[in-house]
Amino acid sequence: AAESDAVARTLLARALQECPAAGALWAEAIVLEPRALRKAKSVDALKHVDAHDPAVTVAVARLFWSERRVDKARAWFGRAAAADPDYGDAWAWWLRFEREQHAPDAQAVRAVEDACVRAQPRHGHYWPIVAKDPANARLATRDVLHKTAELLATTRQL
């Protein structure tokens, strides 16, 4: 795994030279960095992309989450959702975070669900995978949110 991470980081570095403002690439670069270097990579990402890029903002929130800085993580998840309410992945990551912090029926979890339903997101990397699956064709936004959050459990964690 370490060798494939090194190859991935090399390819990402090349991609970032070609597309220095690509938030999705920067977000992936943050996730792939060794723990000790993630903070510096996130600072670089925030310098190079639009301050409201949801992919980078979510990656920073996940970084704070991994460091158990709960209030900072919550603020950054909120910032990501506010910056681009249509970005479903931000809502799904935020829901996963709140579920880990609270009981599934807690007020914070319901608040994320309700805000997501009001926003009616349609985009992201993972959100469309769930939303456009024919098996999920009749699901409400709240259900797509929960299924996307479940899918995120299978992704690389910080």
CSV table of C-alpha atoms in Angstrom, one decimal:
chain,number,residue,atom,x,y,z
A,1,ALA,CA,0.0,0.0,0.0
A,2,ALA,CA,2.9,2.4,0.8
A,3,GLU,CA,4.3,1.9,-2.7
A,4,SER,CA,1.0,2.5,-4.4
A,5,ASP,CA,0.5,5.7,-2.3
A,6,ALA,CA,3.9,7.0,-3.4
A,7,VAL,CA,3.0,6.4,-7.0
A,8,ALA,CA,-0.4,8.1,-6.5
A,9,ARG,CA,1.3,11.1,-4.8
A,10,THR,CA,3.7,11.4,-7.8
A,11,LEU,CA,0.9,11.3,-10.3
A,12,LEU,CA,-1.1,13.8,-8.2
A,13,ALA,CA,1.8,16.1,-8.1
A,14,ARG,CA,2.0,16.0,-11.9
A,15,ALA,CA,-1.7,16.6,-12.2
A,16,LEU,CA,-1.6,19.5,-9.8
A,17,GLN,CA,1.2,21.1,-12.0
A,18,GLU,CA,-1.2,20.9,-15.0
A,19,CYS,CA,-4.3,21.9,-13.0
A,20,PRO,CA,-3.2,23.9,-10.0
A,21,ALA,CA,-6.7,25.2,-9.1
A,22,ALA,CA,-8.4,21.8,-9.2
A,23,GLY,CA,-10.0,21.4,-5.8
A,24,ALA,CA,-10.8,17.7,-6.2
A,25,LEU,CA,-7.1,17.0,-6.9
A,26,TRP,CA,-6.0,19.0,-3.9
A,27,ALA,CA,-8.5,17.2,-1.7
A,28,GLU,CA,-7.1,13.8,-2.8
A,29,ALA,CA,-3.6,15.1,-2.2
A,30,ILE,CA,-4.5,16.0,1.4
A,31,VAL,CA,-5.9,12.5,2.0
A,32,LEU,CA,-2.9,10.7,0.4
A,33,GLU,CA,-0.3,12.7,2.4
A,34,PRO,CA,1.3,11.0,5.5
A,35,ARG,CA,-0.4,12.2,8.7
A,36,ALA,CA,2.5,14.6,9.6
A,37,LEU,CA,2.3,16.4,6.3
A,38,ARG,CA,-1.5,16.8,5.8
A,39,LYS,CA,-1.8,20.1,7.6
A,40,ALA,CA,0.9,21.7,5.4
A,41,LYS,CA,-0.8,20.2,2.3
A,42,SER,CA,-4.1,21.6,3.3
A,43,VAL,CA,-2.6,25.1,3.7
A,44,ASP,CA,-1.1,24.7,0.2
A,45,ALA,CA,-4.5,23.6,-1.1
A,46,LEU,CA,-6.3,26.6,0.4
A,47,LYS,CA,-3.8,29.0,-1.2
A,48,HIS,CA,-4.2,27.5,-4.7
A,49,VAL,CA,-8.0,27.0,-4.9
A,50,ASP,CA,-11.1,29.1,-4.5
A,51,ALA,CA,-11.6,29.6,-0.8
A,52,HIS,CA,-15.1,28.2,-1.2
A,53,ASP,CA,-14.1,25.0,-3.0
A,54,PRO,CA,-16.2,22.3,-1.3
A,55,ALA,CA,-13.9,19.3,-2.0
A,56,VAL,CA,-10.9,21.1,-0.3
A,57,THR,CA,-13.1,22.4,2.5
A,58,VAL,CA,-14.4,18.9,3.2
A,59,ALA,CA,-10.8,17.5,3.2
A,60,VAL,CA,-9.8,20.1,5.8
A,61,ALA,CA,-12.9,19.3,7.9
A,62,ARG,CA,-11.9,15.6,7.7
A,63,LEU,CA,-8.4,16.5,8.8
A,64,PHE,CA,-9.7,18.2,11.9
A,65,TRP,CA,-12.0,15.3,12.5
A,66,SER,CA,-9.1,12.9,12.4
A,67,GLU,CA,-7.3,15.1,14.9
A,68,ARG,CA,-10.4,14.9,17.2
A,69,ARG,CA,-10.9,18.7,16.9
A,70,VAL,CA,-14.6,18.3,16.8
A,71,ASP,CA,-15.7,22.0,16.9
A,72,LYS,CA,-13.3,22.9,14.1
A,73,ALA,CA,-14.4,19.9,12.0
A,74,ARG,CA,-18.0,20.8,12.5
A,75,ALA,CA,-17.4,24.4,11.5
A,76,TRP,CA,-15.5,23.4,8.3
A,77,PHE,CA,-18.2,20.9,7.3
A,78,GLY,CA,-20.7,23.7,7.8
A,79,ARG,CA,-18.5,26.0,5.7
A,80,ALA,CA,-18.4,23.4,2.9
A,81,ALA,CA,-22.1,22.9,2.9
A,82,ALA,CA,-22.8,26.6,2.9
A,83,ALA,CA,-20.2,27.3,0.2
A,84,ASP,CA,-21.9,24.9,-2.3
A,85,PRO,CA,-25.2,23.5,-1.0
A,86,ASP,CA,-25.4,21.4,-4.2
A,87,TYR,CA,-22.3,19.4,-3.3
A,88,GLY,CA,-23.9,16.3,-1.8
A,89,ASP,CA,-20.6,14.8,-0.7
A,90,ALA,CA,-20.2,17.6,1.9
A,91,TRP,CA,-23.6,16.8,3.4
A,92,ALA,CA,-22.8,13.0,3.5
A,93,TRP,CA,-19.4,13.5,5.2
A,94,TRP,CA,-21.0,15.9,7.7
A,95,LEU,CA,-23.7,13.4,8.4
A,96,ARG,CA,-21.1,10.7,9.0
A,97,PHE,CA,-19.2,13.0,11.3
A,98,GLU,CA,-22.3,14.0,13.4
A,99,ARG,CA,-23.4,10.3,13.6
A,100,GLU,CA,-20.0,9.5,15.1
A,101,GLN,CA,-20.3,12.3,17.6
A,102,HIS,CA,-23.9,11.7,18.6
A,103,ALA,CA,-26.7,9.1,18.7
A,104,PRO,CA,-28.3,8.6,15.3
A,105,ASP,CA,-31.4,10.5,16.3
A,106,ALA,CA,-29.6,13.4,17.9
A,107,GLN,CA,-30.5,17.0,17.1
A,108,ALA,CA,-27.2,17.7,15.3
A,109,VAL,CA,-27.8,14.7,13.0
A,110,ARG,CA,-31.4,15.8,12.3
A,111,ALA,CA,-30.2,19.3,11.6
A,112,VAL,CA,-27.8,18.1,8.9
A,113,GLU,CA,-30.5,15.9,7.4
A,114,ASP,CA,-33.0,18.7,7.3
A,115,ALA,CA,-30.6,21.2,5.9
A,116,CYS,CA,-29.6,18.7,3.2
A,117,VAL,CA,-33.2,18.1,2.3
A,118,ARG,CA,-33.7,21.9,1.9
A,119,ALA,CA,-30.6,22.2,-0.3
A,120,GLN,CA,-31.5,19.2,-2.6
A,121,PRO,CA,-27.9,18.5,-3.6
A,122,ARG,CA,-27.2,16.9,-7.0
A,123,HIS,CA,-23.4,16.9,-7.4
A,124,GLY,CA,-20.2,15.5,-5.9
A,125,HIS,CA,-18.1,12.5,-6.4
A,126,TYR,CA,-20.1,10.0,-4.4
A,127,TRP,CA,-23.5,11.5,-4.3
A,128,PRO,CA,-24.4,10.9,-8.0
A,129,ILE,CA,-23.1,7.3,-7.7
A,130,VAL,CA,-25.9,6.7,-5.2
A,131,ALA,CA,-28.6,9.0,-6.5
A,132,LYS,CA,-28.3,7.8,-10.1
A,133,ASP,CA,-28.2,4.1,-9.3
A,134,PRO,CA,-31.5,2.7,-10.8
A,135,ALA,CA,-32.1,0.8,-7.6
A,136,ASN,CA,-32.3,4.1,-5.8
A,137,ALA,CA,-34.5,5.9,-8.4
A,138,ARG,CA,-37.4,6.6,-6.0
A,139,LEU,CA,-35.4,7.5,-2.9
A,140,ALA,CA,-36.0,10.8,-1.2
A,141,THR,CA,-33.0,13.2,-0.6
A,142,ARG,CA,-32.8,12.1,3.1
A,143,ASP,CA,-32.4,8.4,2.0
A,144,VAL,CA,-29.8,9.3,-0.7
A,145,LEU,CA,-27.9,11.2,2.0
A,146,HIS,CA,-27.9,8.2,4.3
A,147,LYS,CA,-26.9,5.8,1.6
A,148,THR,CA,-24.1,8.1,0.4
A,149,ALA,CA,-22.8,8.4,4.0
A,150,GLU,CA,-22.8,4.5,4.2
A,151,LEU,CA,-20.8,4.5,0.9
A,152,LEU,CA,-18.3,6.9,2.4
A,153,ALA,CA,-17.6,4.3,5.2
A,154,THR,CA,-15.9,2.2,2.5
A,155,THR,CA,-13.5,5.1,1.4
A,156,ARG,CA,-10.0,5.9,2.6
A,157,GLN,CA,-10.1,7.5,6.1
A,158,LEU,CA,-7.6,10.1,7.4
